[in-house]
Short mmCIF file of C-alpha atoms and ligand atoms in Angstrom, two decimals:
data_model
loop_
_atom_site.label_atom_id
_atom_site.label_comp_id
_atom_site.label_asym_id
_atom_site.label_seq_id
_atom_site.Cartn_x
_atom_site.Cartn_y
_atom_site.Cartn_z
CA MET W 1 -0.10 -0.01 0.08
CA GLY W 2 1.04 3.65 0.34
CA SER W 3 4.21 5.10 2.06
CA ASN W 4 4.66 6.83 5.11
CA MET W 5 1.19 5.42 6.75
CA ASP W 6 2.58 4.19 9.77
CA LYS W 7 0.98 7.14 11.63
CA PRO W 8 -2.61 8.46 11.32
CA SER W 9 -2.09 11.62 9.48
CA ILE W 10 -4.14 14.59 11.12
CA ASP W 11 -4.74 17.55 9.11
CA ARG W 12 -3.68 20.12 11.57
CA ASN W 13 -4.91 22.95 9.58
CA LYS W 14 -8.20 21.38 9.51
CA ALA W 15 -8.07 20.65 13.35
CA LEU W 16 -7.18 23.93 14.05
CA GLN W 17 -10.03 25.53 12.01
CA ARG W 18 -12.67 23.23 13.58
CA MET W 19 -11.22 24.01 17.07
CA ALA W 20 -11.84 27.73 16.33
CA GLU W 21 -15.51 27.04 14.84
CA LEU W 22 -15.95 25.09 18.09
CA LEU W 23 -14.89 27.96 20.30
CA ARG W 24 -16.78 30.60 18.15
CA SER W 25 -20.01 28.34 18.72
CA GLY W 26 -19.64 28.60 22.53
CA ALA W 27 -17.77 25.17 23.16
CA VAL W 28 -15.15 24.97 25.94
CA MET W 29 -12.07 23.77 25.56
CA LEU W 30 -11.30 21.00 28.45
CA ASP W 31 -7.91 20.07 29.87
CA GLN W 32 -8.55 16.49 28.53
CA THR W 33 -7.10 15.21 25.54
CA CYS W 34 -8.72 12.70 22.80
CA PRO W 35 -7.29 9.18 23.62
CA ILE W 36 -6.85 8.73 19.67
CA CYS W 37 -5.41 12.18 18.55
CA GLY W 38 -4.19 13.86 21.57
CA LEU W 39 -6.01 16.99 20.52
CA PRO W 40 -7.65 18.83 23.27
CA LEU W 41 -11.34 18.01 23.91
CA PHE W 42 -14.28 20.65 23.70
CA LYS W 43 -17.50 20.83 26.03
CA LEU W 44 -20.47 21.65 23.77
CA ARG W 45 -23.19 23.67 25.25
CA SER W 46 -25.42 20.81 25.06
CA GLY W 47 -22.88 19.18 27.26
CA GLU W 48 -21.45 16.37 24.64
CA ILE W 49 -17.78 16.05 24.72
CA ILE W 50 -16.00 16.24 21.24
CA CYS W 51 -12.61 15.82 19.24
CA PRO W 52 -12.18 18.40 16.75
CA VAL W 53 -11.25 15.50 14.30
CA HIS W 54 -13.11 12.56 15.57
CA GLY W 55 -16.29 14.00 16.91
CA SER W 56 -17.94 12.76 20.01
CA ILE W 57 -16.13 10.59 22.23
CA ARG W 58 -18.84 10.04 24.56
CA VAL W 59 -19.59 6.94 22.37
CA VAL W 60 -16.57 5.17 23.88
CA SER W 61 -17.13 5.83 27.42
CA THR W 62 -21.03 4.97 26.79
CA GLU W 63 -19.50 1.75 25.24
CA SER W 64 -17.17 0.69 27.88
CA GLU W 65 -19.79 1.30 30.64
CA ALA W 66 -22.17 -0.85 28.76
CA ILE W 67 -19.89 -3.45 28.63
CA SER W 68 -18.90 -3.40 32.29
CA ALA W 69 -22.71 -3.45 32.92
CA THR W 70 -23.00 -6.51 30.81
CA THR W 71 -20.17 -8.28 32.72
CA GLU W 72 -21.39 -7.78 35.82
CA ALA W 73 -24.97 -9.03 35.10
CA VAL W 74 -23.52 -11.83 33.43
CA LEU W 75 -21.60 -12.42 36.76
CA ASP W 76 -24.47 -12.04 38.63
CA GLU W 77 -26.56 -14.35 36.36
CA LEU W 78 -23.24 -17.20 37.01
CA GLU W 79 -23.22 -16.57 40.56
CA LYS W 80 -27.16 -17.01 40.85
CA HIS W 81 -26.41 -20.43 38.85
CA VAL W 82 -23.93 -21.77 40.95
CA ALA W 83 -25.20 -20.59 44.38
CA TYR W 84 -28.58 -22.52 43.23
CA LYS W 85 -26.53 -25.48 42.36
CA VAL W 86 -24.86 -25.51 45.74
CA SER W 87 -28.17 -25.29 47.36
CA GLU W 88 -29.41 -27.96 45.83
CA LEU W 89 -26.78 -30.33 46.24
CA ILE W 90 -27.04 -29.51 49.78
CA ARG W 91 -30.80 -30.22 49.91
CA GLU W 92 -29.86 -33.55 48.39
CA VAL W 93 -27.74 -34.51 50.70
CA SER W 94 -29.73 -33.34 53.80
CA ALA W 95 -32.44 -35.18 52.24
CA GLY W 96 -30.42 -38.15 52.18
CA GLU W 97 -30.31 -38.60 48.51
CA LEU W 98 -26.86 -38.07 47.84
CA GLU W 99 -23.69 -38.66 50.38
CA LEU W 100 -21.95 -35.79 51.30
CA SER W 101 -18.60 -37.19 50.91
CA ASP W 102 -19.42 -37.87 47.37
CA LYS W 103 -20.35 -34.23 46.78
CA TYR W 104 -17.85 -32.65 49.06
CA ASP W 105 -15.83 -31.88 46.48
CA ASP W 106 -17.93 -30.43 43.80
CA ILE W 107 -19.51 -28.45 46.48
CA LEU W 108 -16.23 -26.68 47.38
CA LYS W 109 -15.23 -26.13 43.37
CA LEU W 110 -18.65 -24.41 43.11
CA LEU W 111 -18.08 -22.29 46.40
CA ASP W 112 -14.60 -21.49 44.63
CA ILE W 113 -16.17 -20.11 41.92
CA ILE W 114 -18.59 -17.70 43.83
CA GLU W 115 -15.43 -16.31 45.67
CA LYS W 116 -14.11 -15.65 42.45
CA ILE W 117 -17.02 -14.27 40.95
CA ARG W 118 -17.06 -12.07 44.17
CA ARG W 119 -13.86 -10.97 43.76
CA ILE W 120 -14.14 -9.73 39.99
CA LYS W 121 -17.00 -7.88 40.67
CA GLY W 122 -15.05 -6.19 43.77
CA LEU W 123 -12.37 -5.52 41.49
CA SER W 124 -14.86 -3.88 38.90
CA ARG W 125 -16.71 -2.21 41.62
CA PRO W 126 -14.93 0.72 43.24
CA SER W 127 -16.27 0.49 46.95
CA SER W 128 -18.73 -2.19 47.86
CA SER W 129 -17.89 -2.16 51.39
CA ALA W 130 -20.41 0.05 52.03
CA GLU W 131 -22.83 -2.57 51.43
CA GLY W 132 -24.26 -4.69 54.45
CA LYS W 133 -22.83 -8.21 55.16
CA LYS W 134 -24.78 -11.07 56.47
ZN1 ZN D 1 -9.38 12.90 18.27
#
C-alpha cells in the first residue's frame, strides 16, 4: 500500500479550523485530550464532549460502561446459577439422596467459583464495602 502510512495523519490546519469554529460556537476547551489523536477535547453547550477531529468521544465511554454493565450482569447470573447448584446439592445431601462425601469436592469447587466471581465483581466496583454483610 502507500508509504509513510504508519501514523494516522491528521490535518492540523483542518483541526485548528475546527477548534476555532467550536470556540466560536460557544464550546469550551477542556484540559482532557482525545485518546486517539491527543488534541484537546471540547465541551459543547449541549454538554456533549467532542474531539475536533473524531467528533463525539462520548460513544467510547458509553460503550465501556455498557460492557462493564454487561459483565456484571453475566457475573450476577453465573453467581446465581452456582449458588443454586450449591443449595441443590446441599438439599439432596440433607434429604439423604446423596452422600456428602461424594459431593464434597463438587460443593467446594462451586464455592470456589462463587468466591472468584465475588472477587472479580469487587475489582470492577470501586467500593462495595458500604453494602451490608450477612
Ligand atoms: Zn481525536
